[in-house]
PDB file of C-alpha atoms and ligand atoms in Angstrom:
ATOM      1  CA  MET A   1       0.000   0.000   0.000  1.00 95.00           C
ATOM      2  CA  ARG A   2       1.236   3.486  -0.804  1.00 97.00           C
ATOM      3  CA  GLU A   3       1.724   5.321   2.483  1.00 98.00           C
ATOM      4  CA  ARG A   4       3.217   8.461   3.892  1.00 98.00           C
ATOM      5  CA  THR A   5       5.319   8.549   7.017  1.00 98.00           C
ATOM      6  CA  TYR A   6       7.245  11.021   9.140  1.00 98.00           C
ATOM      7  CA  ALA A   7      11.033  10.883   9.381  1.00 99.00           C
ATOM      8  CA  MET A   8      13.381  13.243  11.162  1.00 99.00           C
ATOM      9  CA  LEU A   9      17.125  13.614  10.996  1.00 99.00           C
ATOM     10  CA  LYS A  10      18.125  14.235  14.601  1.00 98.00           C
ATOM     11  CA  PRO A  11      20.669  16.889  15.687  1.00 98.00           C
ATOM     12  CA  ASP A  12      23.687  14.543  15.453  1.00 98.00           C
ATOM     13  CA  GLY A  13      22.640  13.503  11.924  1.00 98.00           C
ATOM     14  CA  VAL A  14      22.251  17.136  10.868  1.00 98.00           C
ATOM     15  CA  LYS A  15      25.678  18.010  12.295  1.00 98.00           C
ATOM     16  CA  MET A  16      27.242  15.091  10.395  1.00 98.00           C
ATOM     17  CA  GLY A  17      25.699  16.397   7.155  1.00 98.00           C
ATOM     18  CA  LEU A  18      23.765  13.174   6.570  1.00 98.00           C
ATOM     19  CA  PHE A  19      20.750  14.665   4.796  1.00 98.00           C
ATOM     20  CA  PRO A  20      21.930  13.961   1.199  1.00 98.00           C
ATOM     21  CA  GLU A  21      22.879  10.415   2.223  1.00 98.00           C
ATOM     22  CA  VAL A  22      19.426   9.814   3.713  1.00 98.00           C
ATOM     23  CA  VAL A  23      17.723  11.231   0.603  1.00 98.00           C
ATOM     24  CA  GLU A  24      19.804   8.842  -1.523  1.00 98.00           C
ATOM     25  CA  ARG A  25      19.007   5.812   0.649  1.00 98.00           C
ATOM     26  CA  PHE A  26      15.281   6.595   0.587  1.00 98.00           C
ATOM     27  CA  LYS A  27      15.356   7.156  -3.190  1.00 98.00           C
ATOM     28  CA  ASN A  28      17.157   3.840  -3.765  1.00 98.00           C
ATOM     29  CA  VAL A  29      14.218   1.908  -2.315  1.00 98.00           C
ATOM     30  CA  GLY A  30      11.609   3.948  -4.165  1.00 98.00           C
ATOM     31  CA  LEU A  31      10.702   6.380  -1.382  1.00 98.00           C
ATOM     32  CA  GLU A  32      10.157  10.047  -2.145  1.00 98.00           C
ATOM     33  CA  ILE A  33      10.630  12.935   0.280  1.00 98.00           C
ATOM     34  CA  THR A  34       7.702  15.229  -0.478  1.00 98.00           C
ATOM     35  CA  HIS A  35       8.271  17.855   2.235  1.00 98.00           C
ATOM     36  CA  THR A  36      11.292  18.854   4.242  1.00 98.00           C
ATOM     37  CA  LYS A  37      12.250  21.642   6.597  1.00 98.00           C
ATOM     38  CA  GLU A  38      14.951  22.374   9.105  1.00 98.00           C
ATOM     39  CA  MET A  39      13.583  23.300  12.515  1.00 98.00           C
ATOM     40  CA  VAL A  40      14.621  23.769  16.122  1.00 98.00           C
ATOM     41  CA  LEU A  41      12.427  21.800  18.516  1.00 98.00           C
ATOM     42  CA  ASN A  42      11.273  22.969  21.929  1.00 98.00           C
ATOM     43  CA  GLU A  43      10.407  21.172  25.171  1.00 98.00           C
ATOM     44  CA  GLU A  44       6.695  21.294  24.490  1.00 98.00           C
ATOM     45  CA  ILE A  45       6.763  19.495  21.121  1.00 98.00           C
ATOM     46  CA  LEU A  46       9.343  17.021  22.465  1.00 98.00           C
ATOM     47  CA  LYS A  47       7.187  16.077  25.466  1.00 97.00           C
ATOM     48  CA  GLU A  48       4.351  15.404  23.040  1.00 98.00           C
ATOM     49  CA  HIS A  49       6.436  13.509  20.506  1.00 98.00           C
ATOM     50  CA  TYR A  50       8.201  11.409  23.145  1.00 98.00           C
ATOM     51  CA  ALA A  51       5.235  11.061  25.550  1.00 98.00           C
ATOM     52  CA  HIS A  52       5.679   7.256  25.494  1.00 98.00           C
ATOM     53  CA  VAL A  53       9.127   7.614  27.140  1.00 98.00           C
ATOM     54  CA  ALA A  54       8.611  10.870  29.090  1.00 97.00           C
ATOM     55  CA  ASP A  55       8.618   9.050  32.444  1.00 97.00           C
ATOM     56  CA  LYS A  56      11.797   7.031  31.708  1.00 98.00           C
ATOM     57  CA  PRO A  57      15.031   7.847  33.540  1.00 98.00           C
ATOM     58  CA  PHE A  58      16.775   8.607  30.223  1.00 98.00           C
ATOM     59  CA  PHE A  59      14.264  11.278  29.177  1.00 98.00           C
ATOM     60  CA  PRO A  60      16.347  14.292  30.376  1.00 98.00           C
ATOM     61  CA  GLU A  61      19.284  13.017  28.309  1.00 98.00           C
ATOM     62  CA  LEU A  62      17.003  12.485  25.291  1.00 98.00           C
ATOM     63  CA  GLU A  63      15.650  16.007  25.690  1.00 98.00           C
ATOM     64  CA  LYS A  64      19.145  17.489  25.915  1.00 98.00           C
ATOM     65  CA  TYR A  65      20.124  15.580  22.764  1.00 98.00           C
ATOM     66  CA  MET A  66      17.060  16.586  20.759  1.00 98.00           C
ATOM     67  CA  LEU A  67      17.478  20.252  21.741  1.00 98.00           C
ATOM     68  CA  SER A  68      21.220  20.297  20.965  1.00 98.00           C
ATOM     69  CA  GLY A  69      20.722  21.642  17.434  1.00 98.00           C
ATOM     70  CA  PRO A  70      18.287  21.800  14.531  1.00 98.00           C
ATOM     71  CA  VAL A  71      16.579  18.711  13.123  1.00 98.00           C
ATOM     72  CA  ILE A  72      15.420  18.091   9.557  1.00 98.00           C
ATOM     73  CA  ALA A  73      11.753  17.098   9.399  1.00 98.00           C
ATOM     74  CA  MET A  74      10.579  15.047   6.412  1.00 98.00           C
ATOM     75  CA  ILE A  75       7.404  13.603   4.979  1.00 98.00           C
ATOM     76  CA  VAL A  76       8.241  10.426   3.081  1.00 98.00           C
ATOM     77  CA  GLU A  77       5.944   8.743   0.580  1.00 98.00           C
ATOM     78  CA  GLY A  78       5.968   5.393  -1.157  1.00 98.00           C
ATOM     79  CA  GLU A  79       4.980   1.756  -1.071  1.00 98.00           C
ATOM     80  CA  ASP A  80       4.988   0.423   2.524  1.00 98.00           C
ATOM     81  CA  ALA A  81       6.735   3.662   3.575  1.00 98.00           C
ATOM     82  CA  VAL A  82       6.330   3.210   7.358  1.00 98.00           C
ATOM     83  CA  ASN A  83       8.091  -0.149   7.492  1.00 98.00           C
ATOM     84  CA  ARG A  84      10.565   0.643   4.745  1.00 98.00           C
ATOM     85  CA  VAL A  85      11.859   3.708   6.595  1.00 98.00           C
ATOM     86  CA  ARG A  86      12.111   1.709   9.850  1.00 98.00           C
ATOM     87  CA  GLU A  87      14.097  -0.987   8.017  1.00 98.00           C
ATOM     88  CA  LEU A  88      16.498   1.575   6.558  1.00 98.00           C
ATOM     89  CA  MET A  89      16.983   3.106  10.026  1.00 98.00           C
ATOM     90  CA  GLY A  90      17.715  -0.070  11.971  1.00 98.00           C
ATOM     91  CA  PRO A  91      16.889  -0.667  15.664  1.00 98.00           C
ATOM     92  CA  THR A  92      16.937   1.985  18.420  1.00 98.00           C
ATOM     93  CA  ASN A  93      20.231   0.814  19.929  1.00 98.00           C
ATOM     94  CA  CYS A  94      22.952   1.642  17.376  1.00 98.00           C
ATOM     95  CA  LYS A  95      25.133  -1.159  18.677  1.00 98.00           C
ATOM     96  CA  GLU A  96      22.437  -3.633  17.632  1.00 98.00           C
ATOM     97  CA  ALA A  97      21.920  -1.931  14.267  1.00 98.00           C
ATOM     98  CA  LEU A  98      23.587  -3.765  11.381  1.00 98.00           C
ATOM     99  CA  PRO A  99      26.052  -2.109   9.002  1.00 98.00           C
ATOM    100  CA  GLY A 100      24.083  -0.887   6.007  1.00 98.00           C
ATOM    101  CA  THR A 101      21.355   0.607   8.180  1.00 98.00           C
ATOM    102  CA  ILE A 102      21.514   4.343   8.897  1.00 98.00           C
ATOM    103  CA  ARG A 103      21.805   3.838  12.644  1.00 98.00           C
ATOM    104  CA  GLY A 104      24.309   1.011  12.166  1.00 98.00           C
ATOM    105  CA  ASP A 105      26.492   3.159   9.922  1.00 98.00           C
ATOM    106  CA  TYR A 106      26.283   6.538  11.661  1.00 98.00           C
ATOM    107  CA  GLY A 107      24.813   6.157  15.176  1.00 98.00           C
ATOM    108  CA  SER A 108      26.882   6.239  18.353  1.00 98.00           C
ATOM    109  CA  LYS A 109      28.691   2.993  19.152  1.00 97.00           C
ATOM    110  CA  ASP A 110      29.562   4.148  22.649  1.00 97.00           C
ATOM    111  CA  ASP A 111      28.043   2.065  25.483  1.00 97.00           C
ATOM    112  CA  GLU A 112      26.792   5.186  27.247  1.00 95.00           C
ATOM    113  CA  THR A 113      25.086   6.860  24.302  1.00 97.00           C
ATOM    114  CA  CYS A 114      24.297   4.138  21.723  1.00 98.00           C
ATOM    115  CA  ARG A 115      20.637   3.967  22.816  1.00 98.00           C
ATOM    116  CA  THR A 116      20.109   7.721  22.581  1.00 98.00           C
ATOM    117  CA  TYR A 117      22.299   9.166  19.831  1.00 98.00           C
ATOM    118  CA  ASN A 118      20.798   7.278  16.949  1.00 98.00           C
ATOM    119  CA  VAL A 119      20.756   9.863  14.148  1.00 98.00           C
ATOM    120  CA  ILE A 120      17.234   9.456  12.788  1.00 99.00           C
ATOM    121  CA  HIS A 121      13.578   9.027  13.735  1.00 99.00           C
ATOM    122  CA  GLY A 122      10.820   7.263  11.766  1.00 98.00           C
ATOM    123  CA  SER A 123       7.167   6.736  12.711  1.00 98.00           C
ATOM    124  CA  ASP A 124       6.453   3.240  14.038  1.00 98.00           C
ATOM    125  CA  SER A 125       2.921   2.805  12.630  1.00 98.00           C
ATOM    126  CA  LEU A 126       0.613   4.307  10.021  1.00 98.00           C
ATOM    127  CA  GLU A 127      -1.512   5.791  12.781  1.00 98.00           C
ATOM    128  CA  ASN A 128       1.468   7.513  14.431  1.00 98.00           C
ATOM    129  CA  ALA A 129       2.740   8.613  11.016  1.00 98.00           C
ATOM    130  CA  GLU A 130      -0.393  10.726  10.483  1.00 98.00           C
ATOM    131  CA  ILE A 131      -0.189  12.134  14.020  1.00 98.00           C
ATOM    132  CA  GLU A 132       3.496  13.024  13.567  1.00 98.00           C
ATOM    133  CA  VAL A 133       3.048  14.539  10.088  1.00 98.00           C
ATOM    134  CA  ASN A 134       0.359  16.791  11.564  1.00 98.00           C
ATOM    135  CA  ARG A 135       2.485  17.567  14.626  1.00 98.00           C
ATOM    136  CA  PHE A 136       5.561  18.668  12.671  1.00 98.00           C
ATOM    137  CA  PHE A 137       3.844  20.040   9.545  1.00 98.00           C
ATOM    138  CA  PRO A 138       0.703  21.702  10.959  1.00 96.00           C
ATOM    139  CA  GLU A 139       0.859  24.291   8.178  1.00 96.00           C
ATOM    140  CA  LEU A 140      -0.117  21.632   5.610  1.00 95.00           C
ATOM    141  CA  LYS A 141      -3.337  20.884   7.414  1.00 85.00           C
ATOM    142  CA  LYS A 142      -4.212  24.587   7.476  1.00 73.00           C
ATOM    143  CA  ASN A 143      -3.500  24.892   3.738  1.00 65.00           C
ATOM    144  CA  LYS A 144      -5.894  22.046   3.035  1.00 64.00           C
ATOM    145  CA  THR A 145      -8.669  23.741   4.981  1.00 64.00           C
ATOM    146  CA  LEU A 146      -7.916  27.014   3.229  1.00 66.00           C
ATOM    147  CA  LYS A 147      -8.076  25.381  -0.206  1.00 66.00           C
ATOM    148  CA  LYS A 148     -11.436  23.857   0.656  1.00 69.00           C
ATOM    149  CA  ALA A 149     -12.725  27.211   1.868  1.00 72.00           C
ATOM    150  CA  ILE A 150     -11.628  28.927  -1.360  1.00 73.00           C
ATOM    151  CA  ARG A 151     -13.294  26.280  -3.479  1.00 67.00           C
TER     152      ARG A 151
HETATM  153  P1  IDP B 201      12.662   4.482  18.147  1.00 87.76           P
HETATM  154  O1  IDP B 201      13.228   5.850  17.886  1.00 87.76           O
HETATM  155  O2  IDP B 201      13.558   3.393  17.612  1.00 87.76           O
HETATM  156  O3  IDP B 201      11.228   4.346  17.693  1.00 87.76           O
HETATM  157  P2  IDP B 201      11.646   4.701  20.886  1.00 87.76           P
HETATM  158  O4  IDP B 201      11.485   3.522  21.807  1.00 87.76           O
HETATM  159  O5  IDP B 201      10.411   5.292  20.316  1.00 87.76           O
HETATM  160  O6  IDP B 201      12.678   4.256  19.741  1.00 87.76           O
HETATM  161  O7  IDP B 201      12.450   5.792  21.712  1.00 87.76           O
HETATM  162  C1  IDP B 201      12.512   7.127  21.273  1.00 87.76           C
HETATM  163  C2  IDP B 201      13.932   7.633  21.366  1.00 87.76           C
HETATM  164  O8  IDP B 201      14.351   7.663  22.738  1.00 87.76           O
HETATM  165  C3  IDP B 201      14.992   6.712  20.702  1.00 87.76           C
HETATM  166  O9  IDP B 201      15.098   6.928  19.313  1.00 87.76           O
HETATM  167  C4  IDP B 201      16.250   7.095  21.448  1.00 87.76           C
HETATM  168  O10 IDP B 201      16.801   8.318  20.949  1.00 87.76           O
HETATM  169  C5  IDP B 201      15.716   7.313  22.857  1.00 87.76           C
HETATM  170  N1  IDP B 201      15.805   6.075  23.667  1.00 87.76           N
HETATM  171  C6  IDP B 201      15.015   4.979  23.565  1.00 87.76           C
HETATM  172  N2  IDP B 201      15.341   4.021  24.461  1.00 87.76           N
HETATM  173  C7  IDP B 201      16.373   4.519  25.162  1.00 87.76           C
HETATM  174  C8  IDP B 201      17.172   3.999  26.266  1.00 87.76           C
HETATM  175  O11 IDP B 201      16.977   2.880  26.760  1.00 87.76           O
HETATM  176  N3  IDP B 201      18.175   4.808  26.724  1.00 87.76           N
HETATM  177  C9  IDP B 201      18.418   6.061  26.212  1.00 87.76           C
HETATM  178  N4  IDP B 201      17.700   6.591  25.190  1.00 87.76           N
HETATM  179  C10 IDP B 201      16.685   5.838  24.659  1.00 87.76           C
HETATM  180 MG1   MG B 202       9.565   5.407  18.398  1.00 87.76          MG
END
């Protein structure tokens, strides 16, 4: 099924200049990045986006990491996009991520930080993809409403 998902190059990935590499990897498996923007997150959007881990002991470290520089937000479209992006990323812990995956190739291999500094985010389900696209690209939703109103 053709889907759209949300992906985000995290601050370490942006600093490493990985955006062109990610675009290439997505393109190679038939995925298209339809929207992209660089943005600086704040605590409010982070608490929402990472609500499922907000009560974990590592959350302050995650917050510090995600606020350490700009991220690049992306909407990615294509066949089976949600799973395909997750496959290209590899698992959360970069030490468990195989070479050839983005996290395996570029994420931290340090015992202390390999679970946090993992370069890239991708939505984990179609339902969350829609929520995250709307969270990080709210302007698109407004445009849709506006277009309808004009018509
Ligand atoms: P995911 O990004 O692979 O979907 P989630 O479980 O949704 O993983 O966790 C969100 C983010 O929180 C991870 O990408 C990672 O940056 C951070 N994180 C997850 N688990 C840990 C942990 O055990 N220690 C430190 N940071 C973690
Ligand atoms: Mg997740």
